[in-house]
């Protein structure tokens, strides 16, 4: 690669560097500035390498020129030496000739044989003169050639001096330009370093400030969390204590219940209903218990409601999901059906036997579709002796959610004083079979007025008289979702 091409490449490097650097300056991100800075340093190193190569090339060329000049000097020296030798030789020849001439003159003056000498001399002088002439011509030629060589040497030397001067000037200019560029680059690098340092300081301050804020937030959150945790621990401790207390109470209740239940399987435990079970002193839960009927001493299972209105209620009818079919014959109503812990009918004979032994209240609880609840309570409930199981119902004590109807209201419609009818045991006061017509079993009058608790189990939209209902309003006549009928000692 010659010098011009290298200079051209160098200029290209400079342009490239300027472009890169101007782009570098436009960057704001410190990481990008760092990357550009690295590239810039690489470019500077490449340029420095090129300068070294240029310097080396210049030196080599300069050495070559020096060698050439030295060679020329040597040649010139040799030429001079040759010329001197030749000149000496010619001078020697001339001297010889001159001596010979002198000698021949002496011979002419002293020799007594001048003719032969003259002849000899004329013969030798012609040859010597010719030789001398040749020598002179050769010398002239040599001199002329010597002058030409000297001229050429001067021209070459001038030319080389001029080229060396040009090269030196170019070299000095390049070095000066490189020094200027280097200075400029160093200045720009310093500027970038300063800016980067400032950016780094600002970023460090920002990070530090953010860290301080985060730390404060973190401390606040931790304190809040710790406080919450303490509160939670306290709550959990209270809950645990309450739970332990509750578990202890329930365990005690279960133990009492077990004792009571087991006791009632023995002949010594003779409670006739849930009222007596409750008043026996144990803290009891609602559920199925065994009682002994007061007259026939029959042990039967009954469901006791120990919650409603003080508890002690013996349930004789319970419906809440339609799982048990209540359209049944008289015998089944007399003896009972269903599961005591689910939907069931206790049995007319058991209701009759228990309620005949004392004063009992009758309570009806019901729930309409949509969760509206109601109840109806009467005094003096019992079933008269005999197989018709005629119902006695006293005054209404309290009620909720029952409209104008009641169990002992209108003489032609209320249940009070009526016998119990099923589809196969029509003892109602109407010519037709009320139980069959209205798909129930009840103390039908002629036939009933909005109260048909053992009829078909209907849905939320059912509003017909053959569906389970109790004291509906004339407006809705909707079926019930659940109903419970029970008694307890007054
Ligand atoms: Ca009838």
CSV table of C-alpha atoms and ligand atoms in Angstrom, one decimal:
chain,number,residue,atom,x,y,z
A,1,UNK,CA,0.0,0.0,0.0
A,2,UNK,CA,1.6,3.3,-1.1
A,3,UNK,CA,1.6,6.4,0.9
A,4,UNK,CA,-1.2,8.1,-1.0
A,5,UNK,CA,-3.6,5.2,-0.4
A,6,UNK,CA,-2.7,5.2,3.2
A,7,UNK,CA,-3.4,8.9,3.5
A,8,UNK,CA,-6.8,8.3,1.7
A,9,UNK,CA,-7.6,5.6,4.2
A,10,UNK,CA,-6.6,7.8,7.0
A,11,UNK,CA,-8.9,10.5,5.8
A,12,UNK,CA,-11.7,7.9,5.6
A,13,UNK,CA,-11.0,7.0,9.1
A,14,UNK,CA,-11.2,10.6,10.1
A,15,UNK,CA,-14.6,11.0,8.4
A,16,UNK,CA,-15.9,7.8,9.9
A,17,UNK,CA,-14.6,8.8,13.3
A,18,UNK,CA,-16.3,12.2,13.0
A,19,UNK,CA,-19.6,10.6,12.0
A,20,UNK,CA,-19.4,8.1,14.9
A,21,UNK,CA,-18.5,10.8,17.3
A,22,UNK,CA,-21.3,13.1,16.3
A,23,UNK,CA,-23.7,10.2,16.8
A,24,UNK,CA,-22.1,9.4,20.0
A,25,UNK,CA,-22.6,13.0,21.2
A,26,UNK,CA,-26.3,12.8,20.4
A,27,UNK,CA,-26.7,9.8,22.8
A,28,UNK,CA,-28.0,10.5,26.2
A,29,UNK,CA,-28.0,7.2,27.8
A,30,UNK,CA,-24.9,6.6,29.9
A,31,UNK,CA,-24.6,3.0,28.9
A,32,UNK,CA,-24.7,4.0,25.2
A,33,UNK,CA,-22.1,6.7,25.9
A,34,UNK,CA,-19.9,4.0,27.4
A,35,UNK,CA,-20.2,1.8,24.4
A,36,UNK,CA,-19.5,4.6,22.0
A,37,UNK,CA,-16.6,5.6,24.2
A,38,UNK,CA,-15.1,2.2,23.9
A,39,UNK,CA,-15.6,2.2,20.1
A,40,UNK,CA,-13.9,5.6,19.9
A,41,UNK,CA,-11.0,4.4,21.9
A,42,UNK,CA,-10.6,1.4,19.5
A,43,UNK,CA,-10.8,3.8,16.5
A,44,UNK,CA,-8.1,6.0,18.0
A,45,UNK,CA,-5.9,2.9,18.5
A,46,UNK,CA,-6.4,1.8,14.9
A,47,UNK,CA,-5.5,5.3,13.7
A,48,UNK,CA,-2.4,5.3,15.9
A,49,UNK,CA,-1.4,1.9,14.4
A,50,UNK,CA,-1.8,3.4,10.9
A,51,UNK,CA,0.3,6.4,11.8
A,52,UNK,CA,3.0,4.0,13.0
A,53,UNK,CA,2.8,2.1,9.8
A,54,UNK,CA,3.0,5.4,7.8
A,55,UNK,CA,6.0,6.5,9.9
A,56,UNK,CA,7.7,3.1,9.3
A,57,UNK,CA,7.0,3.3,5.5
A,58,UNK,CA,8.4,6.9,5.4
A,59,UNK,CA,11.5,5.7,7.3
A,60,UNK,CA,12.0,2.8,4.9
A,61,UNK,CA,11.6,5.0,1.9
A,62,UNK,CA,14.0,7.5,3.4
A,63,UNK,CA,16.5,4.7,4.0
A,64,UNK,CA,16.2,3.6,0.5
A,65,UNK,CA,16.9,7.1,-0.8
A,66,UNK,CA,19.8,7.4,1.5
A,67,UNK,CA,21.2,4.1,0.2
A,68,UNK,CA,20.7,5.2,-3.3
A,69,UNK,CA,22.6,8.5,-2.6
A,70,UNK,CA,25.3,6.5,-0.8
A,71,UNK,CA,25.6,4.2,-3.8
A,72,UNK,CA,25.8,7.2,-6.1
A,73,UNK,CA,28.5,8.7,-4.0
A,74,UNK,CA,30.4,5.5,-4.0
A,75,UNK,CA,30.1,5.2,-7.8
A,76,UNK,CA,31.2,8.7,-8.1
A,77,UNK,CA,34.2,8.1,-5.8
A,78,UNK,CA,35.2,5.0,-7.8
A,79,UNK,CA,34.8,7.0,-11.0
A,80,UNK,CA,37.0,9.7,-9.6
A,81,UNK,CA,39.5,7.1,-8.5
A,82,UNK,CA,39.5,5.5,-12.0
A,83,UNK,CA,39.8,8.9,-13.5
A,84,UNK,CA,42.8,9.7,-11.2
A,85,UNK,CA,44.4,6.4,-12.1
A,86,UNK,CA,43.8,6.9,-15.7
A,87,UNK,CA,45.1,10.4,-15.5
A,88,UNK,CA,48.2,9.2,-13.6
A,89,UNK,CA,48.6,6.5,-16.2
A,90,UNK,CA,48.3,9.0,-19.0
A,91,UNK,CA,50.7,11.4,-17.2
A,92,UNK,CA,53.0,8.5,-16.8
A,93,UNK,CA,52.8,7.8,-20.5
A,94,UNK,CA,53.3,11.5,-21.3
A,95,UNK,CA,56.3,11.5,-19.0
A,96,UNK,CA,57.7,8.4,-20.6
A,97,UNK,CA,57.2,10.0,-24.0
A,98,UNK,CA,58.7,13.3,-22.8
A,99,UNK,CA,61.6,11.4,-21.3
A,100,UNK,CA,62.1,9.5,-24.5
A,101,UNK,CA,61.9,12.9,-26.4
A,102,UNK,CA,64.5,14.3,-24.0
A,103,UNK,CA,66.6,11.3,-24.3
A,104,UNK,CA,66.4,11.5,-28.1
A,105,UNK,CA,67.4,15.2,-28.0
A,106,UNK,CA,70.5,14.3,-26.1
A,107,UNK,CA,71.2,11.6,-28.5
A,108,UNK,CA,70.8,14.2,-31.4
A,109,UNK,CA,73.2,16.5,-29.6
A,110,UNK,CA,75.7,13.8,-28.5
A,111,UNK,CA,75.2,10.9,-30.8
A,112,UNK,CA,77.3,10.6,-33.7
A,113,UNK,CA,74.6,8.6,-35.5
A,114,UNK,CA,71.8,11.2,-35.7
A,115,UNK,CA,70.2,9.7,-38.8
A,116,UNK,CA,69.5,6.4,-37.2
A,117,UNK,CA,68.3,8.0,-34.0
A,118,UNK,CA,66.2,10.5,-36.0
A,119,UNK,CA,64.8,7.7,-38.0
A,120,UNK,CA,64.2,5.8,-34.8
A,121,UNK,CA,62.8,8.8,-33.2
A,122,UNK,CA,60.7,9.8,-36.2
A,123,UNK,CA,59.4,6.3,-36.2
A,124,UNK,CA,58.8,6.2,-32.4
A,125,UNK,CA,57.5,9.8,-32.2
A,126,UNK,CA,54.8,9.1,-34.8
A,127,UNK,CA,53.6,6.2,-32.8
A,128,UNK,CA,54.0,8.1,-29.5
A,129,UNK,CA,52.2,11.1,-30.9
A,130,UNK,CA,49.5,9.0,-32.2
A,131,UNK,CA,49.3,7.2,-28.8
A,132,UNK,CA,49.5,10.6,-27.1
A,133,UNK,CA,46.7,11.9,-29.2
A,134,UNK,CA,44.6,8.9,-28.4
A,135,UNK,CA,45.4,9.3,-24.8
A,136,UNK,CA,44.4,13.0,-24.9
A,137,UNK,CA,41.2,12.1,-26.8
A,138,UNK,CA,40.4,9.4,-24.3
A,139,UNK,CA,41.1,11.7,-21.5
A,140,UNK,CA,38.8,14.3,-23.1
A,141,UNK,CA,36.2,11.7,-23.6
A,142,UNK,CA,36.6,10.6,-20.0
A,143,UNK,CA,36.4,14.2,-18.9
A,144,UNK,CA,33.3,14.8,-21.0
A,145,UNK,CA,31.7,11.6,-19.6
A,146,UNK,CA,32.8,12.7,-16.2
A,147,UNK,CA,31.1,16.0,-16.6
A,148,UNK,CA,27.9,14.3,-17.9
A,149,UNK,CA,28.0,11.9,-14.9
A,150,UNK,CA,28.5,14.8,-12.5
A,151,UNK,CA,25.6,16.6,-14.1
A,152,UNK,CA,23.5,13.5,-13.8
A,153,UNK,CA,24.6,13.0,-10.3
A,154,UNK,CA,23.6,16.6,-9.5
A,155,UNK,CA,20.3,16.2,-11.1
A,156,UNK,CA,19.6,12.9,-9.3
A,157,UNK,CA,20.7,14.5,-6.1
A,158,UNK,CA,18.6,17.6,-6.6
A,159,UNK,CA,15.6,15.4,-7.6
A,160,UNK,CA,16.1,13.2,-4.5
A,161,UNK,CA,16.7,16.2,-2.3
A,162,UNK,CA,13.4,17.6,-3.6
A,163,UNK,CA,11.5,14.4,-3.1
A,164,UNK,CA,13.0,13.9,0.3
A,165,UNK,CA,12.1,17.5,1.1
A,166,UNK,CA,8.5,16.9,-0.1
A,167,UNK,CA,8.3,13.6,1.8
A,168,UNK,CA,9.6,15.3,5.0
A,169,UNK,CA,7.2,18.2,4.6
A,170,UNK,CA,4.3,15.7,4.0
A,171,UNK,CA,5.5,13.7,6.9
A,172,UNK,CA,5.7,16.7,9.2
A,173,UNK,CA,2.3,17.9,8.0
A,174,UNK,CA,0.8,14.5,8.7
A,175,UNK,CA,2.4,14.3,12.1
A,176,UNK,CA,1.2,17.8,12.8
A,177,UNK,CA,-2.3,16.9,11.6
A,178,UNK,CA,-2.3,13.7,13.7
A,179,UNK,CA,-1.1,15.7,16.7
A,180,UNK,CA,-4.0,18.2,16.2
A,181,UNK,CA,-6.5,15.3,15.7
A,182,UNK,CA,-5.1,13.5,18.7
A,183,UNK,CA,-5.4,16.7,20.8
A,184,UNK,CA,-9.0,17.2,19.6
A,185,UNK,CA,-9.9,13.6,20.3
A,186,UNK,CA,-8.4,13.8,23.7
A,187,UNK,CA,-10.3,17.0,24.4
A,188,UNK,CA,-13.6,15.3,23.2
A,189,UNK,CA,-12.8,12.2,25.2
A,190,UNK,CA,-12.3,14.4,28.3
A,191,UNK,CA,-15.6,16.1,27.7
A,192,UNK,CA,-17.4,12.8,27.3
A,193,UNK,CA,-15.7,11.5,30.5
A,194,UNK,CA,-16.8,14.6,32.4
A,195,UNK,CA,-20.3,14.4,31.1
A,196,UNK,CA,-20.4,10.6,31.9
A,197,UNK,CA,-19.1,11.3,35.3
A,198,UNK,CA,-21.8,13.9,35.9
A,199,UNK,CA,-24.5,11.6,34.6
A,200,UNK,CA,-23.2,8.8,36.8
A,201,UNK,CA,-23.2,11.1,39.8
A,202,UNK,CA,-26.8,12.2,39.1
A,203,UNK,CA,-27.9,8.6,38.6
A,204,UNK,CA,-26.2,7.5,41.8
A,205,UNK,CA,-28.0,10.3,43.6
A,206,UNK,CA,-31.3,9.3,42.1
A,207,UNK,CA,-30.8,5.6,43.0
A,208,UNK,CA,-29.7,6.6,46.5
A,209,UNK,CA,-32.8,8.9,47.0
A,210,UNK,CA,-35.0,6.1,45.6
A,211,UNK,CA,-33.4,3.6,47.9
A,212,UNK,CA,-34.0,5.9,50.9
A,213,UNK,CA,-37.7,6.3,50.0
A,214,UNK,CA,-38.0,2.6,49.4
A,215,UNK,CA,-36.4,1.9,52.7
A,216,UNK,CA,-38.8,4.3,54.5
A,217,UNK,CA,-41.8,2.7,52.7
A,218,UNK,CA,-40.4,-0.7,53.6
A,219,UNK,CA,-40.0,0.2,57.2
A,220,UNK,CA,-43.5,1.6,57.3
A,221,UNK,CA,-45.0,-1.5,55.6
A,222,UNK,CA,-43.0,-3.7,57.9
A,223,UNK,CA,-44.3,-1.9,61.0
A,224,UNK,CA,-47.8,-2.0,59.6
A,225,UNK,CA,-47.4,-5.7,58.8
A,226,UNK,CA,-46.0,-6.4,62.3
A,227,UNK,CA,-48.9,-4.5,63.9
A,228,UNK,CA,-51.4,-6.4,61.7
A,229,UNK,CA,-49.6,-9.7,62.6
A,230,UNK,CA,-49.8,-8.9,66.3
A,231,UNK,CA,-53.5,-8.1,66.0
A,232,UNK,CA,-54.0,-11.3,63.9
A,233,UNK,CA,-52.1,-13.3,66.5
A,234,UNK,CA,-54.3,-11.8,69.3
A,235,UNK,CA,-57.4,-12.5,67.4
A,236,UNK,CA,-56.3,-16.0,66.6
A,237,UNK,CA,-55.4,-16.6,70.3
A,238,UNK,CA,-58.9,-15.3,71.3
A,239,UNK,CA,-60.5,-17.5,68.6
A,240,UNK,CA,-58.5,-20.5,69.7
A,241,UNK,CA,-59.5,-19.9,73.3
A,242,UNK,CA,-63.2,-19.5,72.3
A,243,UNK,CA,-62.9,-22.6,70.1
A,244,UNK,CA,-61.4,-24.6,73.0
A,245,UNK,CA,-64.1,-23.4,75.3
A,246,UNK,CA,-66.8,-24.1,72.7
A,247,UNK,CA,-65.3,-27.6,72.0
A,248,UNK,CA,-65.3,-28.3,75.7
A,249,UNK,CA,-68.9,-27.2,76.0
A,250,UNK,CA,-70.0,-29.3,73.0
A,251,UNK,CA,-68.0,-32.3,74.3
A,252,UNK,CA,-69.8,-31.9,77.6
A,253,UNK,CA,-73.2,-31.6,75.9
A,254,UNK,CA,-72.5,-34.7,73.8
A,255,UNK,CA,-71.4,-36.6,76.9
A,256,UNK,CA,-74.6,-35.5,78.6
A,257,UNK,CA,-76.6,-36.4,75.5
A,258,UNK,CA,-75.1,-39.8,75.3
A,259,UNK,CA,-75.8,-40.4,79.0
A,260,UNK,CA,-79.3,-39.2,78.6
A,261,UNK,CA,-79.9,-41.2,75.4
A,262,UNK,CA,-78.3,-44.3,76.7
A,263,UNK,CA,-80.2,-43.9,79.9
A,264,UNK,CA,-83.5,-43.6,78.0
A,265,UNK,CA,-83.0,-47.1,76.5
A,266,UNK,CA,-83.2,-48.5,80.0
A,267,UNK,CA,-86.5,-49.1,81.9
A,268,UNK,CA,-85.4,-46.5,84.5
A,269,UNK,CA,-85.5,-43.7,81.9
A,270,UNK,CA,-89.1,-43.0,81.3
A,271,UNK,CA,-89.7,-39.7,79.6
A,272,UNK,CA,-92.9,-39.5,77.6
A,273,UNK,CA,-92.0,-36.5,75.4
A,274,UNK,CA,-89.3,-34.0,74.6
A,275,UNK,CA,-90.6,-31.6,77.3
A,276,UNK,CA,-89.7,-34.1,80.0
A,277,UNK,CA,-86.4,-34.8,78.3
A,278,UNK,CA,-85.5,-31.1,78.4
A,279,UNK,CA,-86.7,-30.6,82.0
A,280,UNK,CA,-84.6,-33.6,83.1
A,281,UNK,CA,-81.7,-31.1,83.4
A,282,UNK,CA,-79.4,-32.0,80.5
A,283,UNK,CA,-78.3,-29.3,78.0
A,284,UNK,CA,-79.7,-31.0,74.9
A,285,UNK,CA,-79.5,-30.4,71.2
A,286,UNK,CA,-82.2,-30.9,68.7
A,287,UNK,CA,-82.3,-34.4,67.4
A,288,UNK,CA,-83.8,-37.9,67.6
A,289,UNK,CA,-84.4,-39.3,71.1
A,290,UNK,CA,-86.2,-42.3,72.5
A,291,UNK,CA,-89.3,-41.7,74.7
A,292,UNK,CA,-91.7,-44.0,76.4
A,293,UNK,CA,-95.4,-43.5,75.7
A,294,UNK,CA,-97.3,-42.8,79.0
A,295,UNK,CA,-100.0,-45.4,78.7
A,296,UNK,CA,-98.7,-48.4,76.7
A,297,UNK,CA,-95.1,-47.7,77.7
A,298,UNK,CA,-94.0,-48.1,74.1
A,299,UNK,CA,-90.5,-47.0,73.4
A,300,UNK,CA,-90.6,-44.8,70.3
A,301,UNK,CA,-88.1,-42.5,68.6
A,302,UNK,CA,-89.1,-38.9,68.3
A,303,UNK,CA,-87.5,-35.8,66.9
A,304,UNK,CA,-87.1,-33.2,69.6
A,305,UNK,CA,-86.8,-29.5,68.7
A,306,UNK,CA,-84.7,-28.1,71.6
A,307,UNK,CA,-84.3,-24.6,70.1
A,308,UNK,CA,-87.6,-23.1,69.0
A,309,UNK,CA,-89.2,-21.0,71.8
A,310,UNK,CA,-87.2,-22.6,74.6
A,311,UNK,CA,-87.2,-26.1,73.1
A,312,UNK,CA,-88.9,-29.2,74.4
A,313,UNK,CA,-91.1,-29.7,71.4
A,314,UNK,CA,-92.0,-33.2,70.2
A,315,UNK,CA,-92.3,-33.1,66.5
A,316,UNK,CA,-95.1,-35.1,64.9
A,317,UNK,CA,-94.9,-33.8,61.3
A,318,UNK,CA,-91.9,-32.5,59.5
A,319,UNK,CA,-91.5,-31.7,55.8
A,320,UNK,CA,-88.8,-29.6,54.1
A,321,UNK,CA,-87.7,-31.2,50.8
A,322,UNK,CA,-90.5,-33.4,49.4
A,323,UNK,CA,-88.4,-36.5,49.7
A,324,UNK,CA,-91.3,-38.4,51.5
A,325,UNK,CA,-94.7,-39.1,49.9
A,326,UNK,CA,-97.4,-37.9,52.3
A,327,UNK,CA,-100.4,-39.1,50.2
A,328,UNK,CA,-100.8,-42.3,52.2
A,329,UNK,CA,-103.6,-44.4,53.7
A,330,UNK,CA,-105.2,-44.2,57.1
A,331,UNK,CA,-103.1,-47.1,58.6
A,332,UNK,CA,-99.9,-45.4,57.7
A,333,UNK,CA,-101.1,-42.1,59.3
A,334,UNK,CA,-102.2,-44.0,62.4
A,335,UNK,CA,-98.8,-45.7,62.9
A,336,UNK,CA,-96.5,-43.2,61.4
A,337,UNK,CA,-94.0,-43.1,58.4
A,338,UNK,CA,-90.8,-41.6,57.1
A,339,UNK,CA,-87.4,-41.1,58.9
A,340,UNK,CA,-87.4,-39.3,62.3
A,341,UNK,CA,-84.3,-37.3,61.4
A,342,UNK,CA,-85.9,-36.4,58.0
A,343,UNK,CA,-89.4,-36.0,56.7
A,344,UNK,CA,-91.9,-38.0,58.7
A,345,UNK,CA,-95.3,-38.3,60.4
A,346,UNK,CA,-95.1,-39.6,64.0
A,347,UNK,CA,-98.4,-41.5,64.0
A,348,UNK,CA,-101.9,-40.5,65.2
A,349,UNK,CA,-101.9,-43.2,68.0
A,350,UNK,CA,-98.7,-41.8,69.5
A,351,UNK,CA,-99.9,-38.2,69.3
A,352,UNK,CA,-103.1,-39.3,70.9
A,353,UNK,CA,-101.4,-41.3,73.7
A,354,UNK,CA,-98.9,-38.6,74.7
A,355,UNK,CA,-101.2,-35.5,74.4
A,356,UNK,CA,-104.0,-37.2,76.4
A,357,UNK,CA,-101.7,-37.3,79.5
A,358,UNK,CA,-101.5,-33.6,80.1
A,359,UNK,CA,-101.9,-30.0,78.8
A,360,UNK,CA,-100.1,-29.5,75.5
A,361,UNK,CA,-99.5,-26.6,73.2
A,362,UNK,CA,-99.6,-27.0,69.4
A,363,UNK,CA,-97.1,-25.1,67.3
A,364,UNK,CA,-96.9,-24.9,63.5
A,365,UNK,CA,-93.7,-23.4,61.9
A,366,UNK,CA,-93.6,-22.9,58.2
A,367,UNK,CA,-91.4,-21.4,55.6
A,368,UNK,CA,-92.5,-20.0,52.2
A,369,UNK,CA,-90.5,-20.2,49.1
A,370,UNK,CA,-88.3,-17.1,49.3
A,371,UNK,CA,-87.4,-17.7,53.0
A,372,UNK,CA,-90.4,-15.9,54.5
A,373,UNK,CA,-91.1,-17.7,57.8
A,374,UNK,CA,-94.2,-17.8,60.0
A,375,UNK,CA,-95.7,-19.7,62.9
A,376,UNK,CA,-99.0,-20.4,64.7
A,377,UNK,CA,-99.4,-21.5,68.3
A,378,UNK,CA,-102.5,-22.8,70.1
A,379,UNK,CA,-103.2,-24.0,73.6
A,380,UNK,CA,-105.1,-27.2,74.7
A,381,UNK,CA,-104.0,-29.5,71.9
A,382,UNK,CA,-105.0,-33.1,72.1
A,383,UNK,CA,-106.6,-36.0,70.2
A,384,UNK,CA,-109.8,-37.5,71.6
A,385,UNK,CA,-109.9,-41.2,72.4
A,386,UNK,CA,-111.1,-43.4,69.6
A,387,UNK,CA,-110.0,-44.3,66.1
A,388,UNK,CA,-111.1,-41.1,64.4
A,389,UNK,CA,-108.5,-39.2,66.3
A,390,UNK,CA,-110.7,-36.1,66.5
A,391,UNK,CA,-108.6,-33.0,67.3
A,392,UNK,CA,-109.1,-30.6,70.1
A,393,UNK,CA,-107.6,-27.1,69.7
A,394,UNK,CA,-107.8,-24.2,72.1
A,395,UNK,CA,-107.3,-20.5,71.6
A,396,UNK,CA,-104.5,-19.2,69.4
A,397,UNK,CA,-101.7,-18.0,71.6
A,398,UNK,CA,-99.6,-16.3,69.0
A,399,UNK,CA,-98.9,-16.3,65.3
A,400,UNK,CA,-96.8,-14.7,62.6
A,401,UNK,CA,-97.3,-14.7,58.8
A,402,UNK,CA,-100.7,-16.4,59.0
A,403,UNK,CA,-103.4,-14.4,57.2
A,404,UNK,CA,-107.1,-14.6,58.1
A,405,UNK,CA,-107.2,-18.4,58.6
A,406,UNK,CA,-106.7,-20.5,61.7
A,407,UNK,CA,-107.1,-24.0,63.0
A,408,UNK,CA,-110.1,-23.1,65.2
A,409,UNK,CA,-111.8,-20.4,63.2
A,410,UNK,CA,-114.9,-20.8,60.9
A,411,UNK,CA,-117.1,-23.7,62.0
A,412,UNK,CA,-117.4,-25.1,58.5
A,413,UNK,CA,-113.7,-24.9,57.5
A,414,UNK,CA,-111.4,-25.1,60.5
A,415,UNK,CA,-109.8,-28.3,61.8
A,416,UNK,CA,-110.9,-28.0,65.4
A,417,UNK,CA,-113.3,-30.7,66.4
A,418,UNK,CA,-112.8,-32.7,63.2
A,419,UNK,CA,-111.9,-36.3,62.7
A,420,UNK,CA,-108.7,-37.3,60.7
A,421,UNK,CA,-109.5,-38.3,57.1
A,422,UNK,CA,-107.4,-40.1,54.5
A,423,UNK,CA,-108.3,-41.0,51.0
A,424,UNK,CA,-109.3,-44.4,52.2
A,425,UNK,CA,-110.9,-43.1,55.4
A,426,UNK,CA,-113.4,-40.3,54.6
A,427,UNK,CA,-114.7,-39.0,57.9
A,428,UNK,CA,-114.8,-35.3,56.8
A,429,UNK,CA,-117.9,-33.1,56.8
A,430,UNK,CA,-118.2,-32.7,53.0
A,431,UNK,CA,-120.1,-35.1,50.7
A,432,UNK,CA,-117.0,-35.6,48.6
A,433,UNK,CA,-113.7,-37.2,49.7
A,434,UNK,CA,-111.7,-34.1,50.8
A,435,UNK,CA,-108.4,-36.1,51.2
A,436,UNK,CA,-108.7,-37.6,47.8
A,437,UNK,CA,-109.8,-34.4,46.1
A,438,UNK,CA,-107.0,-32.3,47.7
A,439,UNK,CA,-104.4,-35.0,47.8
A,440,UNK,CA,-103.9,-34.9,51.5
A,441,UNK,CA,-104.7,-36.4,54.9
A,442,UNK,CA,-106.0,-34.0,57.6
A,443,UNK,CA,-108.6,-33.1,60.1
A,444,UNK,CA,-110.7,-32.0,57.2
A,445,UNK,CA,-114.0,-30.1,57.8
A,446,UNK,CA,-115.9,-29.3,54.6
A,447,UNK,CA,-113.2,-29.4,53.5
A,448,UNK,CA,-110.6,-26.7,54.7
A,449,UNK,CA,-109.7,-23.1,54.5
A,450,UNK,CA,-106.2,-22.5,53.3
A,451,UNK,CA,-104.6,-25.2,55.6
A,452,UNK,CA,-103.6,-28.5,54.0
A,453,UNK,CA,-100.2,-29.4,55.5
A,454,UNK,CA,-100.1,-33.1,54.3
A,455,UNK,CA,-101.0,-32.4,50.7
A,456,UNK,CA,-98.6,-32.7,47.7
A,457,UNK,CA,-95.2,-31.0,48.0
A,458,UNK,CA,-95.2,-28.1,45.5
A,459,UNK,CA,-92.6,-25.8,44.0
A,460,UNK,CA,-92.1,-22.0,44.2
A,461,UNK,CA,-94.7,-21.3,41.6
A,462,UNK,CA,-97.3,-23.8,42.8
A,463,UNK,CA,-100.6,-22.2,44.0
A,464,UNK,CA,-103.2,-24.9,44.0
A,465,UNK,CA,-105.3,-26.2,47.0
A,466,UNK,CA,-104.0,-29.8,46.6
A,467,UNK,CA,-100.5,-28.7,47.5
A,468,UNK,CA,-98.9,-28.3,51.0
A,469,UNK,CA,-100.0,-25.0,52.4
A,470,UNK,CA,-100.8,-23.2,55.6
A,471,UNK,CA,-102.7,-20.0,56.0
A,472,UNK,CA,-101.9,-18.5,52.6
A,473,UNK,CA,-103.4,-15.2,51.5
A,474,UNK,CA,-106.2,-15.1,49.0
A,475,UNK,CA,-103.9,-13.2,46.7
A,476,UNK,CA,-101.0,-15.7,46.4
A,477,UNK,CA,-102.3,-19.2,47.5
A,478,UNK,CA,-98.7,-20.3,47.1
A,479,UNK,CA,-97.4,-23.7,48.3
A,480,UNK,CA,-94.9,-23.9,51.2
A,481,UNK,CA,-91.2,-24.8,51.1
A,482,UNK,CA,-91.2,-26.4,54.6
A,483,UNK,CA,-93.5,-27.0,57.6
A,484,UNK,CA,-93.1,-28.5,61.1
A,485,UNK,CA,-95.9,-29.4,63.5
A,486,UNK,CA,-95.1,-30.2,67.1
A,487,UNK,CA,-96.4,-30.1,70.7
A,488,UNK,CA,-95.0,-29.6,74.1
A,489,UNK,CA,-96.3,-29.5,77.7
A,490,UNK,CA,-97.9,-26.2,78.6
B,1,LIG,CA1,-116.6,-36.7,52.7
